[in-house]
PDB file of C-alpha atoms and ligand atoms in Angstrom:
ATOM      1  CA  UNK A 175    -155.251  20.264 -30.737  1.00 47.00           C
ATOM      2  CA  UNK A 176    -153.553  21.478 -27.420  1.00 67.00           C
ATOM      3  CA  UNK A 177    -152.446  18.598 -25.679  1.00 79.00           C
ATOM      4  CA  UNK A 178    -154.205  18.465 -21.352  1.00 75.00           C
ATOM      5  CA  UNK A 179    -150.811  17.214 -20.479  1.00 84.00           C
ATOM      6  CA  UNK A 180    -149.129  20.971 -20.942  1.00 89.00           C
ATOM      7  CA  UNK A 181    -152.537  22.876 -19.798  1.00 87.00           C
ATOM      8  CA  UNK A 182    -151.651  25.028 -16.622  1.00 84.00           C
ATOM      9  CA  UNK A 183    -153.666  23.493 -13.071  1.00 83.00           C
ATOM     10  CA  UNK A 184    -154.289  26.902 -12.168  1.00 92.00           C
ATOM     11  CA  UNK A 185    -156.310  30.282 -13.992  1.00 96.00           C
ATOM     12  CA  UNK A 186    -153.112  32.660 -13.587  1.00 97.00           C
ATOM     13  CA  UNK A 187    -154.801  34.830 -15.622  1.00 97.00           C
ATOM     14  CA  UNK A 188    -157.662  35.747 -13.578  1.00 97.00           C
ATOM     15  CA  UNK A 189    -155.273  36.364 -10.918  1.00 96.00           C
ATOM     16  CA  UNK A 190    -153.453  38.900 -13.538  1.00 96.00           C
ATOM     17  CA  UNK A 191    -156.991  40.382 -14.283  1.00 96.00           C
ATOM     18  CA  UNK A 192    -158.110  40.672 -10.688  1.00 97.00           C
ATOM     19  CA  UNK A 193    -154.784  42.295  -9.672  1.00 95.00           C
ATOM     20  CA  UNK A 194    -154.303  39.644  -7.146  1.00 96.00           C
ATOM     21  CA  UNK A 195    -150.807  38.597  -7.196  1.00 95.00           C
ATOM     22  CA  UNK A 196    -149.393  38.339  -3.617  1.00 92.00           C
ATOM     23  CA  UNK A 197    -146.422  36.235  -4.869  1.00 93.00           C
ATOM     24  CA  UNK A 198    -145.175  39.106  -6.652  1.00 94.00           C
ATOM     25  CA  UNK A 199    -142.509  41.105  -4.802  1.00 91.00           C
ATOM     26  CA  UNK A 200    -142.316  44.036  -6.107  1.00 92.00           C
ATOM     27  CA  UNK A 201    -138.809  44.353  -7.073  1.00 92.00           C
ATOM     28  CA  UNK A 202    -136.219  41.424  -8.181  1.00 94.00           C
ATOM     29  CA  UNK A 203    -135.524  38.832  -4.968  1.00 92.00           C
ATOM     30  CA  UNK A 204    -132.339  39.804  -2.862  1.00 90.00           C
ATOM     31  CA  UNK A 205    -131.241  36.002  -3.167  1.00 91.00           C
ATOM     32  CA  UNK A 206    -130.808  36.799  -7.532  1.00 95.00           C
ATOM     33  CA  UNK A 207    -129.075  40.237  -6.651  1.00 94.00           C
ATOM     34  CA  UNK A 208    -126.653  38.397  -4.629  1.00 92.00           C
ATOM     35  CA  UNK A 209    -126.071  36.201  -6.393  1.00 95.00           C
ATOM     36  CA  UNK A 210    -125.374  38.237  -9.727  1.00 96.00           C
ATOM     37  CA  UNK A 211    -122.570  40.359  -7.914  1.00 94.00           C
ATOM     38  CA  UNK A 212    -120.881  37.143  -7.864  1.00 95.00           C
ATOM     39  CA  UNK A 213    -121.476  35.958 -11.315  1.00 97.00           C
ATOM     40  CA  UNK A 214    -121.017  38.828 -13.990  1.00 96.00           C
ATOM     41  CA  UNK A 215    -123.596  38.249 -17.245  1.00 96.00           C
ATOM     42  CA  UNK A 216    -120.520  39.001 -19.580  1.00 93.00           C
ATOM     43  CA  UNK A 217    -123.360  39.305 -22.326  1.00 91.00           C
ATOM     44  CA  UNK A 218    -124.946  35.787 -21.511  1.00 95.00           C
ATOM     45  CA  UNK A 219    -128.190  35.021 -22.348  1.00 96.00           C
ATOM     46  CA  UNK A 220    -130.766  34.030 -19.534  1.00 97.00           C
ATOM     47  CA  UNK A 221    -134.096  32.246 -19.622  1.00 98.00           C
ATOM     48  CA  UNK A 222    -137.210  33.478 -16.921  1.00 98.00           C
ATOM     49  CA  UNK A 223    -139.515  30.848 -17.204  1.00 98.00           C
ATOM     50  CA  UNK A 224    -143.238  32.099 -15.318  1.00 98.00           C
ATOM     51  CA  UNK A 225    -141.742  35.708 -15.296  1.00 97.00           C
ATOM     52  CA  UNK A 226    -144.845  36.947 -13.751  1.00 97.00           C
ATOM     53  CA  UNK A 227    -144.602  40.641 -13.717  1.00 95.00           C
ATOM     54  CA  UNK A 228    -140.518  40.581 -14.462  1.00 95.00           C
ATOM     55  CA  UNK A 229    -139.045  42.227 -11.668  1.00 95.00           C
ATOM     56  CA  UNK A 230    -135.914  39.440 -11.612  1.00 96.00           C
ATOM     57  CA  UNK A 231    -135.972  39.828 -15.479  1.00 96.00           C
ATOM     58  CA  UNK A 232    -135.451  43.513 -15.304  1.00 95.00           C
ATOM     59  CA  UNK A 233    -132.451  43.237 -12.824  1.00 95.00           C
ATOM     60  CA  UNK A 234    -130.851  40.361 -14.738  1.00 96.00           C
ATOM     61  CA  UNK A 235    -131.620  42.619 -17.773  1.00 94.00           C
ATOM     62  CA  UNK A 236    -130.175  45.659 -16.186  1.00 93.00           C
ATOM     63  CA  UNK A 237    -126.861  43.566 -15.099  1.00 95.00           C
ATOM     64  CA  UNK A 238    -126.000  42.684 -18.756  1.00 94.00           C
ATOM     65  CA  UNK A 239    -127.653  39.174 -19.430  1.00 95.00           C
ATOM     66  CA  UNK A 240    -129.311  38.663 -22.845  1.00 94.00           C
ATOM     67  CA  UNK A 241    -133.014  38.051 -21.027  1.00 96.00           C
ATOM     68  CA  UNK A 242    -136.043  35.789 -22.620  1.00 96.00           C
ATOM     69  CA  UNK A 243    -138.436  36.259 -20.029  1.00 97.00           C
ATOM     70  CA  UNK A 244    -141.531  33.961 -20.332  1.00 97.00           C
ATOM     71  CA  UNK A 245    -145.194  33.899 -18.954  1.00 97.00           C
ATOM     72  CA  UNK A 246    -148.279  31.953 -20.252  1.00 97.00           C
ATOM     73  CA  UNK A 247    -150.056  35.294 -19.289  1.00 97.00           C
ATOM     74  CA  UNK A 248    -149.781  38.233 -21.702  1.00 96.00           C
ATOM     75  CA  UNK A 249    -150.952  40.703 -18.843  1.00 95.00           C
ATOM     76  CA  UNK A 250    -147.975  39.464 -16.776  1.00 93.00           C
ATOM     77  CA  UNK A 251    -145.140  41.112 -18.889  1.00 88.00           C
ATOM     78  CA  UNK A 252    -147.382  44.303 -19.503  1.00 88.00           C
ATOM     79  CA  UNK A 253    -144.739  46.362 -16.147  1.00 84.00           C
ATOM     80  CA  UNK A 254    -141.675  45.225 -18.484  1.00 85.00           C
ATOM     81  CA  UNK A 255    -141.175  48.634 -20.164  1.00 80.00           C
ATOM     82  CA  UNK A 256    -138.998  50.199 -23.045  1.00 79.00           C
ATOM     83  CA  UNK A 257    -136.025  49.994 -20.635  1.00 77.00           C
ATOM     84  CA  UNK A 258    -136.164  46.256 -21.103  1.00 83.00           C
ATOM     85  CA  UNK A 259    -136.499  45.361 -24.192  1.00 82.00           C
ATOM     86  CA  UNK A 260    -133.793  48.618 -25.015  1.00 80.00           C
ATOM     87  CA  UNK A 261    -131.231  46.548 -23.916  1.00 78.00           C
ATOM     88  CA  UNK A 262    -132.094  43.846 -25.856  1.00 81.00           C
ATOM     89  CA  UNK A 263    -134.343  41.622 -23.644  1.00 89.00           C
ATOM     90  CA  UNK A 264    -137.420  40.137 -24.883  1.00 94.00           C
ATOM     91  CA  UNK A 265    -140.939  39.177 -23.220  1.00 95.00           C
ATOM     92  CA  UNK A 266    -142.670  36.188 -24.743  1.00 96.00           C
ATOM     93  CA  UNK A 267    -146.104  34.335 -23.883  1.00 96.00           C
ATOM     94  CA  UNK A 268    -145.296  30.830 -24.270  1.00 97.00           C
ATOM     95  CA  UNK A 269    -145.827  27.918 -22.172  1.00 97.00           C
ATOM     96  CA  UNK A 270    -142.425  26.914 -19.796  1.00 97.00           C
ATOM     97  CA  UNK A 271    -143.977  23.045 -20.623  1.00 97.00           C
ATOM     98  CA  UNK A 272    -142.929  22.555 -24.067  1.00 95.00           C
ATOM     99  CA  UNK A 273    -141.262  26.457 -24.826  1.00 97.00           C
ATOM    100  CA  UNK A 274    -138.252  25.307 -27.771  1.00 96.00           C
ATOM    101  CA  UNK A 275    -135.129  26.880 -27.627  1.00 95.00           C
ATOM    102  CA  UNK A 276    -134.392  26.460 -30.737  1.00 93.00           C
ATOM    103  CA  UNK A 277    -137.664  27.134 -32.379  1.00 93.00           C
ATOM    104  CA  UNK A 278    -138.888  30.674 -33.627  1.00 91.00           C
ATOM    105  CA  UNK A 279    -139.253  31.908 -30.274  1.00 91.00           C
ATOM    106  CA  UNK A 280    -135.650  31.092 -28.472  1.00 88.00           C
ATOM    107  CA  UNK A 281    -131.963  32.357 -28.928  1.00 87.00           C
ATOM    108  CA  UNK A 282    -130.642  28.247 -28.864  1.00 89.00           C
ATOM    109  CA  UNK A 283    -129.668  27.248 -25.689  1.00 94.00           C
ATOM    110  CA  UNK A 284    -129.230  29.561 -22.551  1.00 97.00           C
ATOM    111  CA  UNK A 285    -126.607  30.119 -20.251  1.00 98.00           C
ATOM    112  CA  UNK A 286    -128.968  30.531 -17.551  1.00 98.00           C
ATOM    113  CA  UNK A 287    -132.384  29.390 -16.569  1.00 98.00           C
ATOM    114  CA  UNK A 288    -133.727  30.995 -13.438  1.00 98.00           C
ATOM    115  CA  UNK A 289    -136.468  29.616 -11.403  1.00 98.00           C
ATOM    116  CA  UNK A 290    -138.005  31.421  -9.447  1.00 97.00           C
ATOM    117  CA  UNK A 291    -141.932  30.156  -7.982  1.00 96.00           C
ATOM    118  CA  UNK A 292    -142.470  28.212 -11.461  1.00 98.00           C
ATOM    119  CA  UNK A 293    -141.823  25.269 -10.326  1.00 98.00           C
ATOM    120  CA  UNK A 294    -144.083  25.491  -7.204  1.00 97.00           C
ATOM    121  CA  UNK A 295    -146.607  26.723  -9.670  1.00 97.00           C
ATOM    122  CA  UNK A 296    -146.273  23.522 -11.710  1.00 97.00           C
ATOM    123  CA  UNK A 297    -148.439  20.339 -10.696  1.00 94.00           C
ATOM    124  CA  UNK A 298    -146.241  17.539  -9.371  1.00 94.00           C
ATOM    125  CA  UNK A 299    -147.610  15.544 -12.367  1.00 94.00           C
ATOM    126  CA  UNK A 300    -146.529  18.100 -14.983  1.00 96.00           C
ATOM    127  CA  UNK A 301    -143.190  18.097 -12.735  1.00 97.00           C
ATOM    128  CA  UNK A 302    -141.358  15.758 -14.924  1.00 97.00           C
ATOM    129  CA  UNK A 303    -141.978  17.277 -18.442  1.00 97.00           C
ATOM    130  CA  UNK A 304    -140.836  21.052 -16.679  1.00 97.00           C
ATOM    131  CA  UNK A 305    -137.457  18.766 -15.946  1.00 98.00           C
ATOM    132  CA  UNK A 306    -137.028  17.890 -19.545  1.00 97.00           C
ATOM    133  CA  UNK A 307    -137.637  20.545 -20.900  1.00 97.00           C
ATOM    134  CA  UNK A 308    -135.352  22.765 -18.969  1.00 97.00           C
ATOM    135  CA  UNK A 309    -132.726  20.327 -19.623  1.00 97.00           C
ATOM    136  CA  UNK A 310    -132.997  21.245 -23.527  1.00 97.00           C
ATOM    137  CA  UNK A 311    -133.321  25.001 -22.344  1.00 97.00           C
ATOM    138  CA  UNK A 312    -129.901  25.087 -20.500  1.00 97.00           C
ATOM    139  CA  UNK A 313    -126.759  24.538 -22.463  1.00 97.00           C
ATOM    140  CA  UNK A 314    -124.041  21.896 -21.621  1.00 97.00           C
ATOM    141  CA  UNK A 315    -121.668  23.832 -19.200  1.00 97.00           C
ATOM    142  CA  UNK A 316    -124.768  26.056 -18.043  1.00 98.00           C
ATOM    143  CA  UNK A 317    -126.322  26.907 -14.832  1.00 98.00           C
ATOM    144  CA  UNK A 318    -129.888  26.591 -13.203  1.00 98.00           C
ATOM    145  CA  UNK A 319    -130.435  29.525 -10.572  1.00 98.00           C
ATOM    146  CA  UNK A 320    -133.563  28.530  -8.743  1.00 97.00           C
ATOM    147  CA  UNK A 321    -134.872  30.365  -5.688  1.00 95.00           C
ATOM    148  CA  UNK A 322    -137.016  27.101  -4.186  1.00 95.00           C
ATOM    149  CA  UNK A 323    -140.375  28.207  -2.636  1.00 93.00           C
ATOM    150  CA  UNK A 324    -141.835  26.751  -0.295  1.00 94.00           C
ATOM    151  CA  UNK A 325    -139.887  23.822   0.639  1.00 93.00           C
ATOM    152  CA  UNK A 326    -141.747  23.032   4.330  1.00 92.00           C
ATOM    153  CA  UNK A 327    -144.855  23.365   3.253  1.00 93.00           C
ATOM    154  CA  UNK A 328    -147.151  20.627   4.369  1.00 92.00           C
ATOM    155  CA  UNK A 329    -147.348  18.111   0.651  1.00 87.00           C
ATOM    156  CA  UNK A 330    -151.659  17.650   1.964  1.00 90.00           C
ATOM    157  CA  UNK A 331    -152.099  21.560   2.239  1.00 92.00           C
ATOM    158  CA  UNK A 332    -151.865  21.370  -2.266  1.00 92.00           C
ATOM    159  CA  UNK A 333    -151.281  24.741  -4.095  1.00 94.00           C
ATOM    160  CA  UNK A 334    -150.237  26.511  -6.009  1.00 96.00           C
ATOM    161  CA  UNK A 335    -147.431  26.975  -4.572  1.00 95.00           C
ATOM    162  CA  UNK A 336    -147.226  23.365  -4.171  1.00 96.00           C
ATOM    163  CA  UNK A 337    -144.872  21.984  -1.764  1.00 96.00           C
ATOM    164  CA  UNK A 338    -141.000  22.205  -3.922  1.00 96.00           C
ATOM    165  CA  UNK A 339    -138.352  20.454  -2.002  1.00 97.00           C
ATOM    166  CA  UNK A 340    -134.302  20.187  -3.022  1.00 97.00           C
ATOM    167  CA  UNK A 341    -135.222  16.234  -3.548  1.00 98.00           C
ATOM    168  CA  UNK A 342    -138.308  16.971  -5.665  1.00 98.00           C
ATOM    169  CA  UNK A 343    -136.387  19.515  -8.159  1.00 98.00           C
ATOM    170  CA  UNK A 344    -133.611  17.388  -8.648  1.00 98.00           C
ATOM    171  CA  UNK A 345    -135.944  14.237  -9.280  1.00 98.00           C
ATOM    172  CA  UNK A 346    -137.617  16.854 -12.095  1.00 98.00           C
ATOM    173  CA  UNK A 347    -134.136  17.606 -13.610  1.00 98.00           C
ATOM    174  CA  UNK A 348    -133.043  14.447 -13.542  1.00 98.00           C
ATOM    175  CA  UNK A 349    -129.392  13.252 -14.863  1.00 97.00           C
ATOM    176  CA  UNK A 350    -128.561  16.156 -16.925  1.00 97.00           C
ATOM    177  CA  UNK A 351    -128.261  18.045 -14.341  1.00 98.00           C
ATOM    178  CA  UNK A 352    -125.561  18.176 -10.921  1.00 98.00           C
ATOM    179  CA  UNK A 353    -126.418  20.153  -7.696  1.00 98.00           C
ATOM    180  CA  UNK A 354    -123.661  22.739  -6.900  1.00 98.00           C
ATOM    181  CA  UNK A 355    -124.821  24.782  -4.396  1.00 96.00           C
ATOM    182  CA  UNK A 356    -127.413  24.344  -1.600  1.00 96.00           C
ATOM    183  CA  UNK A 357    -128.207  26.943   0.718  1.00 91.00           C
ATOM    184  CA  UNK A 358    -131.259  28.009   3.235  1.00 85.00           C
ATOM    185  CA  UNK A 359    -132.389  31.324   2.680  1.00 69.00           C
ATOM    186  CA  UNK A 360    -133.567  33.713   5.418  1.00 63.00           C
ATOM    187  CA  UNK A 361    -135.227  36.685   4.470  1.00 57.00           C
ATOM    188  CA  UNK A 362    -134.204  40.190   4.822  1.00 54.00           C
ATOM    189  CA  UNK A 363    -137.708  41.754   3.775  1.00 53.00           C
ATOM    190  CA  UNK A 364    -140.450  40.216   5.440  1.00 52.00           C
ATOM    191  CA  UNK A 365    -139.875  36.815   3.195  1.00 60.00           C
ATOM    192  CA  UNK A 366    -142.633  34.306   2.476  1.00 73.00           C
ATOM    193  CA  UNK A 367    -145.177  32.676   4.452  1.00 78.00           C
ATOM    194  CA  UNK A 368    -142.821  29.028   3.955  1.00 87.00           C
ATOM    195  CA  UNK A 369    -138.876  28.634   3.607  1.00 89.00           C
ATOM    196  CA  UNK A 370    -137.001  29.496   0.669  1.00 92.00           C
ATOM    197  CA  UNK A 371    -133.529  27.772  -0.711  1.00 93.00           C
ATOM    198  CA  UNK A 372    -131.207  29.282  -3.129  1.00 95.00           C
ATOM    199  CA  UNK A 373    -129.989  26.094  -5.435  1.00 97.00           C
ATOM    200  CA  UNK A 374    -127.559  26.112  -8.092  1.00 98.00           C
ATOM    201  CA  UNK A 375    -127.650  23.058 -10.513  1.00 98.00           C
ATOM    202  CA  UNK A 376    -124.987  22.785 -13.443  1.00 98.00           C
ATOM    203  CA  UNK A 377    -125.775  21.226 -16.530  1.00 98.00           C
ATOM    204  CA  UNK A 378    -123.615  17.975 -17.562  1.00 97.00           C
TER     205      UNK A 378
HETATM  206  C1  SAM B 537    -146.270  32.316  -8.642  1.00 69.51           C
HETATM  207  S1  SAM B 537    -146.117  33.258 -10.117  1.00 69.51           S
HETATM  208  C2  SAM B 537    -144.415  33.769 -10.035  1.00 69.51           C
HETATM  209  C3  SAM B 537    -144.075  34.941 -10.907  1.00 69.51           C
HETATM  210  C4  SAM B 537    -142.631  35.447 -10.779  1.00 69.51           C
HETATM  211  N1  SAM B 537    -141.657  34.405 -11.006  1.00 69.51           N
HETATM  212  C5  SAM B 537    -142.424  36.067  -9.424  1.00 69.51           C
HETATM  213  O1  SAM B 537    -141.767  35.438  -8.575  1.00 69.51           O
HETATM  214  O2  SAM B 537    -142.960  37.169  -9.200  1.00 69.51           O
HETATM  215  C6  SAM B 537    -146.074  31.999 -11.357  1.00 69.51           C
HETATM  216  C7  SAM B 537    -146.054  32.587 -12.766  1.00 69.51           C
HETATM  217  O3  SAM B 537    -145.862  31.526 -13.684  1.00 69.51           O
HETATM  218  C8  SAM B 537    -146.777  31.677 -14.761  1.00 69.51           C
HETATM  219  N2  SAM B 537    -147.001  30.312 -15.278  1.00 69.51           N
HETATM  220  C9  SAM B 537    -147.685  29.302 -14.702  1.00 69.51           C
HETATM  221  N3  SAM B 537    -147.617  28.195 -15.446  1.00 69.51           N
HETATM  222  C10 SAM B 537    -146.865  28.518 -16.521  1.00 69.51           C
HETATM  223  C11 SAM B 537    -146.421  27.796 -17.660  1.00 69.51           C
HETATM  224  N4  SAM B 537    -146.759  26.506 -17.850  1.00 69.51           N
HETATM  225  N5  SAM B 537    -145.648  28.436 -18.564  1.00 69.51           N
HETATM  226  C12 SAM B 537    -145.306  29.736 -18.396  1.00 69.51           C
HETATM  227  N6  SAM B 537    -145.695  30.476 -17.341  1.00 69.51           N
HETATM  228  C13 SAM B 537    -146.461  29.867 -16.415  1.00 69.51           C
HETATM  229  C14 SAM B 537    -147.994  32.352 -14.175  1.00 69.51           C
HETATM  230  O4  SAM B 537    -148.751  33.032 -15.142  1.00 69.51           O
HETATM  231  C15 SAM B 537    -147.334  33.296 -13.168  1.00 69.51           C
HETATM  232  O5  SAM B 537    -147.038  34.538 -13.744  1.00 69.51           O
END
């Protein structure tokens, strides 16, 4: 029986089917390719949790991380071509809520988890198991990359994207997790219709 707790509070896949998908970029978000020329993947294995169509997967990919990218929606992963998975990346429909790193699916725990809109795409009330679970996606020692969207949007206006602030991820991550880094973001392409922070949380 699935369990309603872990159900998504939105029909991504009609968005996929309708090819309606104006959070998708079109290429991976300046804010990760900074940041990788600062952090070499040395072979590391990263976790993309709500891939969508894997543009940020593809450039992590590209750059030498070992890359599980995730989506609930098999249509999403359907641009992430040969020269993905060639280098040794991997596309799997599972659901970010209760996806095991250690079961069939994962690679153990990852070096990386990169957020990037999932957790504005998450209800607040599903908020807290997202938390957990990344916490038992991210090894000890390991970092949480997440490009938080949109954190002035007004909390009555709903979503998705529902309203993600610094406060509200950390409260989701809980203790296992220390904020590093904590930067605005200002776009250099047009950007988003709300702000954008670049956050880096270490695991303990
Ligand atoms: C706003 S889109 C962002 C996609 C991508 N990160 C990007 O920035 O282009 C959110 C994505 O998360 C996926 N998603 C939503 N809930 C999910 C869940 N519980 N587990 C896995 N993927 C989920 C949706 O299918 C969608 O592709």
């Amino acid at each position: 029986m699935t369990n309603p707790n872990l159900e998504p509070c939105f029909n991504w896949r009609g968005r996929y089917e309708e090819d309606h998908t104006p959070w998708d970029l079109g290429g991976a978000h300046p804010g990760l390719v900074d940041w990788m020329r600062e952090n070499p993947a040395n072979g590391r294995a990263a976790l993309v949790p709500g891939c969508g169509r894997g543009h940020d997967a593809l450039a992590l990919s590209q750059a030498g991380w070992r890359v599980d990218a995730l989506d609930i929606v098999d249509l999403a992963g359907e641009t992430l071509g040969d020269s993905y998975t060639q280098i040794g990346s991997r596309f799997l429909v599972t659901n970010a809520l209760d996806f095991d790193p250690e079961g069939s699916l994962g690679q153990g725990a990852y070096d990386l988890v990169y957020e990037h809109t999932i957790f504005c795409a998450i209800s607040h009330e599903q908020r807290e198991i997202f938390g957990a679970n990344l916490a038992r996606c991210v090894k000890p020692g390991g970092l949480l990359l997440s490009l938080l969207f949109p954190t002035n949007k007004p909390s009555d206006e709903g979503g998705p994207p529902f309203r993600a602030t610094p406060d509200e991820l950390a409260t989701a991550l809980g203790e296992s997790f220390e904020l590093l880094e904590d930067e605005a973001w200002v776009p250099t392409s047009g950007g988003r219709r709300w702000a954008e922070r670049r956050l880096v949380f270490l695991r303990r």
